[in-house]
């Protein structure tokens, strides 16, 4: 008994499936069959856009930079040799903890606070131990379009050097800095640029 009904049913289905496809079922069937996949795709795609949106950010997030500011004995000794007798009265601070400063904004000013006006730079080297060789407006760190930083000497009295160089950088000419580069100002201060 089960065998005879089975063949007619497929045939009946075949009879029904074959003629209507050109008329009614193609429009209906595709939506039915395609409907779920788009939803599934949307469900699968929905989590994907956030990663794509977050992907550009990770490169920017690690690009946070900071400056480590402190006395540098090697720079001080080299400066003393270059300066000659004028620097004989200078003494390297016995101990001064490094200061860590996040580099935020478009530029960071380096100098010493003016007591007359109270104007204070972002990196104020007038705080003890005060570096007497630093000008009030000595230099600035300027953020570049790609997120990196450059140093610009503000025509300071004693100049600014980079990575132990003997020749000061040209005033008002940006010098690109890399992770770990050292900016030397004043009598003993070194500002090390770090990419976090």
PDB file of C-alpha atoms in Angstrom, residues 58-169:
ATOM      1  CA  UNK A  58      43.900  50.671  16.303  1.00  0.00           C
ATOM      2  CA  UNK A  59      46.603  52.248  14.129  1.00  0.00           C
ATOM      3  CA  UNK A  60      45.660  55.624  15.610  1.00  0.00           C
ATOM      4  CA  UNK A  61      45.333  54.393  19.159  1.00  0.00           C
ATOM      5  CA  UNK A  62      48.922  53.100  19.405  1.00  0.00           C
ATOM      6  CA  UNK A  63      50.052  56.385  17.944  1.00  0.00           C
ATOM      7  CA  UNK A  64      49.770  58.077  21.289  1.00  0.00           C
ATOM      8  CA  UNK A  65      53.132  59.663  22.038  1.00  0.00           C
ATOM      9  CA  UNK A  66      54.726  60.820  25.251  1.00  0.00           C
ATOM     10  CA  UNK A  67      57.800  62.743  26.291  1.00  0.00           C
ATOM     11  CA  UNK A  68      60.218  61.740  29.041  1.00  0.00           C
ATOM     12  CA  UNK A  69      61.966  64.823  30.425  1.00  0.00           C
ATOM     13  CA  UNK A  70      64.989  64.736  32.696  1.00  0.00           C
ATOM     14  CA  UNK A  71      68.667  65.614  33.211  1.00  0.00           C
ATOM     15  CA  UNK A  72      71.078  63.824  30.890  1.00  0.00           C
ATOM     16  CA  UNK A  73      74.650  63.407  32.133  1.00  0.00           C
ATOM     17  CA  UNK A  74      76.078  62.448  28.736  1.00  0.00           C
ATOM     18  CA  UNK A  75      74.507  65.490  27.086  1.00  0.00           C
ATOM     19  CA  UNK A  76      75.653  67.715  29.956  1.00  0.00           C
ATOM     20  CA  UNK A  77      79.263  66.529  29.669  1.00  0.00           C
ATOM     21  CA  UNK A  78      79.265  67.012  25.892  1.00  0.00           C
ATOM     22  CA  UNK A  79      77.734  70.464  26.284  1.00  0.00           C
ATOM     23  CA  UNK A  80      80.361  71.406  28.888  1.00  0.00           C
ATOM     24  CA  UNK A  81      83.157  70.416  26.506  1.00  0.00           C
ATOM     25  CA  UNK A  82      81.620  72.485  23.715  1.00  0.00           C
ATOM     26  CA  UNK A  83      80.818  75.504  25.860  1.00  0.00           C
ATOM     27  CA  UNK A  84      84.208  75.945  27.458  1.00  0.00           C
ATOM     28  CA  UNK A  85      84.739  78.274  30.421  1.00  0.00           C
ATOM     29  CA  UNK A  86      81.277  79.849  30.162  1.00  0.00           C
ATOM     30  CA  UNK A  87      79.694  76.669  31.517  1.00  0.00           C
ATOM     31  CA  UNK A  88      82.109  76.066  34.395  1.00  0.00           C
ATOM     32  CA  UNK A  89      79.589  77.349  36.939  1.00  0.00           C
ATOM     33  CA  UNK A  90      76.949  74.828  35.915  1.00  0.00           C
ATOM     34  CA  UNK A  91      76.400  71.675  37.892  1.00  0.00           C
ATOM     35  CA  UNK A  92      74.343  68.690  36.859  1.00  0.00           C
ATOM     36  CA  UNK A  93      71.503  68.096  39.335  1.00  0.00           C
ATOM     37  CA  UNK A  94      72.397  65.289  41.711  1.00  0.00           C
ATOM     38  CA  UNK A  95      69.070  63.598  41.170  1.00  0.00           C
ATOM     39  CA  UNK A  96      65.868  64.513  39.477  1.00  0.00           C
ATOM     40  CA  UNK A  97      63.136  62.034  38.585  1.00  0.00           C
ATOM     41  CA  UNK A  98      62.144  61.910  34.951  1.00  0.00           C
ATOM     42  CA  UNK A  99      58.876  63.590  34.120  1.00  0.00           C
ATOM     43  CA  UNK A 100      56.463  61.789  31.796  1.00  0.00           C
ATOM     44  CA  UNK A 101      54.192  63.965  29.703  1.00  0.00           C
ATOM     45  CA  UNK A 102      51.633  62.689  27.171  1.00  0.00           C
ATOM     46  CA  UNK A 103      51.876  64.556  23.890  1.00  0.00           C
ATOM     47  CA  UNK A 104      48.360  65.837  23.266  1.00  0.00           C
ATOM     48  CA  UNK A 105      47.042  68.624  21.082  1.00  0.00           C
ATOM     49  CA  UNK A 106      48.722  70.138  18.053  1.00  0.00           C
ATOM     50  CA  UNK A 107      51.862  71.414  19.733  1.00  0.00           C
ATOM     51  CA  UNK A 108      53.764  71.252  23.012  1.00  0.00           C
ATOM     52  CA  UNK A 109      55.849  74.258  24.024  1.00  0.00           C
ATOM     53  CA  UNK A 110      59.236  73.809  25.697  1.00  0.00           C
ATOM     54  CA  UNK A 111      60.782  76.542  27.806  1.00  0.00           C
ATOM     55  CA  UNK A 112      60.833  78.243  31.187  1.00  0.00           C
ATOM     56  CA  UNK A 113      58.027  80.089  32.925  1.00  0.00           C
ATOM     57  CA  UNK A 114      58.211  83.863  32.778  1.00  0.00           C
ATOM     58  CA  UNK A 115      58.008  85.105  36.348  1.00  0.00           C
ATOM     59  CA  UNK A 116      56.979  88.568  35.153  1.00  0.00           C
ATOM     60  CA  UNK A 117      53.879  87.375  33.285  1.00  0.00           C
ATOM     61  CA  UNK A 118      53.375  83.928  34.795  1.00  0.00           C
ATOM     62  CA  UNK A 119      53.215  82.510  31.277  1.00  0.00           C
ATOM     63  CA  UNK A 120      54.186  78.861  31.510  1.00  0.00           C
ATOM     64  CA  UNK A 121      55.087  76.462  28.654  1.00  0.00           C
ATOM     65  CA  UNK A 122      53.745  72.916  28.461  1.00  0.00           C
ATOM     66  CA  UNK A 123      57.179  71.531  29.368  1.00  0.00           C
ATOM     67  CA  UNK A 124      58.295  74.008  32.032  1.00  0.00           C
ATOM     68  CA  UNK A 125      62.001  73.659  32.814  1.00  0.00           C
ATOM     69  CA  UNK A 126      61.967  76.444  35.390  1.00  0.00           C
ATOM     70  CA  UNK A 127      60.773  74.035  38.067  1.00  0.00           C
ATOM     71  CA  UNK A 128      63.579  72.669  40.244  1.00  0.00           C
ATOM     72  CA  UNK A 129      66.075  71.711  39.180  1.00  0.00           C
ATOM     73  CA  UNK A 130      65.768  74.718  36.876  1.00  0.00           C
ATOM     74  CA  UNK A 131      67.804  74.439  33.682  1.00  0.00           C
ATOM     75  CA  UNK A 132      69.406  77.873  33.227  1.00  0.00           C
ATOM     76  CA  UNK A 133      70.316  77.156  29.614  1.00  0.00           C
ATOM     77  CA  UNK A 134      66.697  76.958  28.456  1.00  0.00           C
ATOM     78  CA  UNK A 135      65.081  80.004  26.880  1.00  0.00           C
ATOM     79  CA  UNK A 136      61.607  81.114  27.950  1.00  0.00           C
ATOM     80  CA  UNK A 137      60.347  80.151  24.491  1.00  0.00           C
ATOM     81  CA  UNK A 138      62.919  77.549  23.559  1.00  0.00           C
ATOM     82  CA  UNK A 139      61.246  75.085  21.185  1.00  0.00           C
ATOM     83  CA  UNK A 140      57.942  73.459  20.332  1.00  0.00           C
ATOM     84  CA  UNK A 141      56.939  69.911  19.513  1.00  0.00           C
ATOM     85  CA  UNK A 142      54.502  70.024  16.590  1.00  0.00           C
ATOM     86  CA  UNK A 143      52.183  67.179  15.656  1.00  0.00           C
ATOM     87  CA  UNK A 144      52.379  66.135  12.018  1.00  0.00           C
ATOM     88  CA  UNK A 145      49.378  65.142   9.839  1.00  0.00           C
ATOM     89  CA  UNK A 146      50.219  61.441  10.231  1.00  0.00           C
ATOM     90  CA  UNK A 147      50.213  61.697  14.034  1.00  0.00           C
ATOM     91  CA  UNK A 148      53.986  61.759  14.472  1.00  0.00           C
ATOM     92  CA  UNK A 149      55.877  64.716  15.945  1.00  0.00           C
ATOM     93  CA  UNK A 150      58.552  67.185  14.891  1.00  0.00           C
ATOM     94  CA  UNK A 151      60.611  69.636  16.942  1.00  0.00           C
ATOM     95  CA  UNK A 152      60.993  73.284  15.982  1.00  0.00           C
ATOM     96  CA  UNK A 153      63.580  75.524  17.649  1.00  0.00           C
ATOM     97  CA  UNK A 154      62.130  78.951  18.476  1.00  0.00           C
ATOM     98  CA  UNK A 155      65.410  80.762  17.807  1.00  0.00           C
ATOM     99  CA  UNK A 156      66.500  79.894  21.337  1.00  0.00           C
ATOM    100  CA  UNK A 157      69.621  81.417  22.876  1.00  0.00           C
ATOM    101  CA  UNK A 158      71.546  78.154  23.218  1.00  0.00           C
ATOM    102  CA  UNK A 159      69.898  76.168  20.452  1.00  0.00           C
ATOM    103  CA  UNK A 160      68.335  72.727  20.289  1.00  0.00           C
ATOM    104  CA  UNK A 161      70.095  69.517  19.283  1.00  0.00           C
ATOM    105  CA  UNK A 162      68.721  66.077  18.425  1.00  0.00           C
ATOM    106  CA  UNK A 163      70.165  62.645  19.272  1.00  0.00           C
ATOM    107  CA  UNK A 164      73.457  63.977  20.599  1.00  0.00           C
ATOM    108  CA  UNK A 165      74.206  66.069  17.529  1.00  0.00           C
ATOM    109  CA  UNK A 166      76.811  68.802  17.949  1.00  0.00           C
ATOM    110  CA  UNK A 167      75.191  71.256  15.552  1.00  0.00           C
ATOM    111  CA  UNK A 168      71.928  72.878  16.701  1.00  0.00           C
ATOM    112  CA  UNK A 169      68.944  72.478  14.416  1.00  0.00           C
TER     113      UNK A 169
END
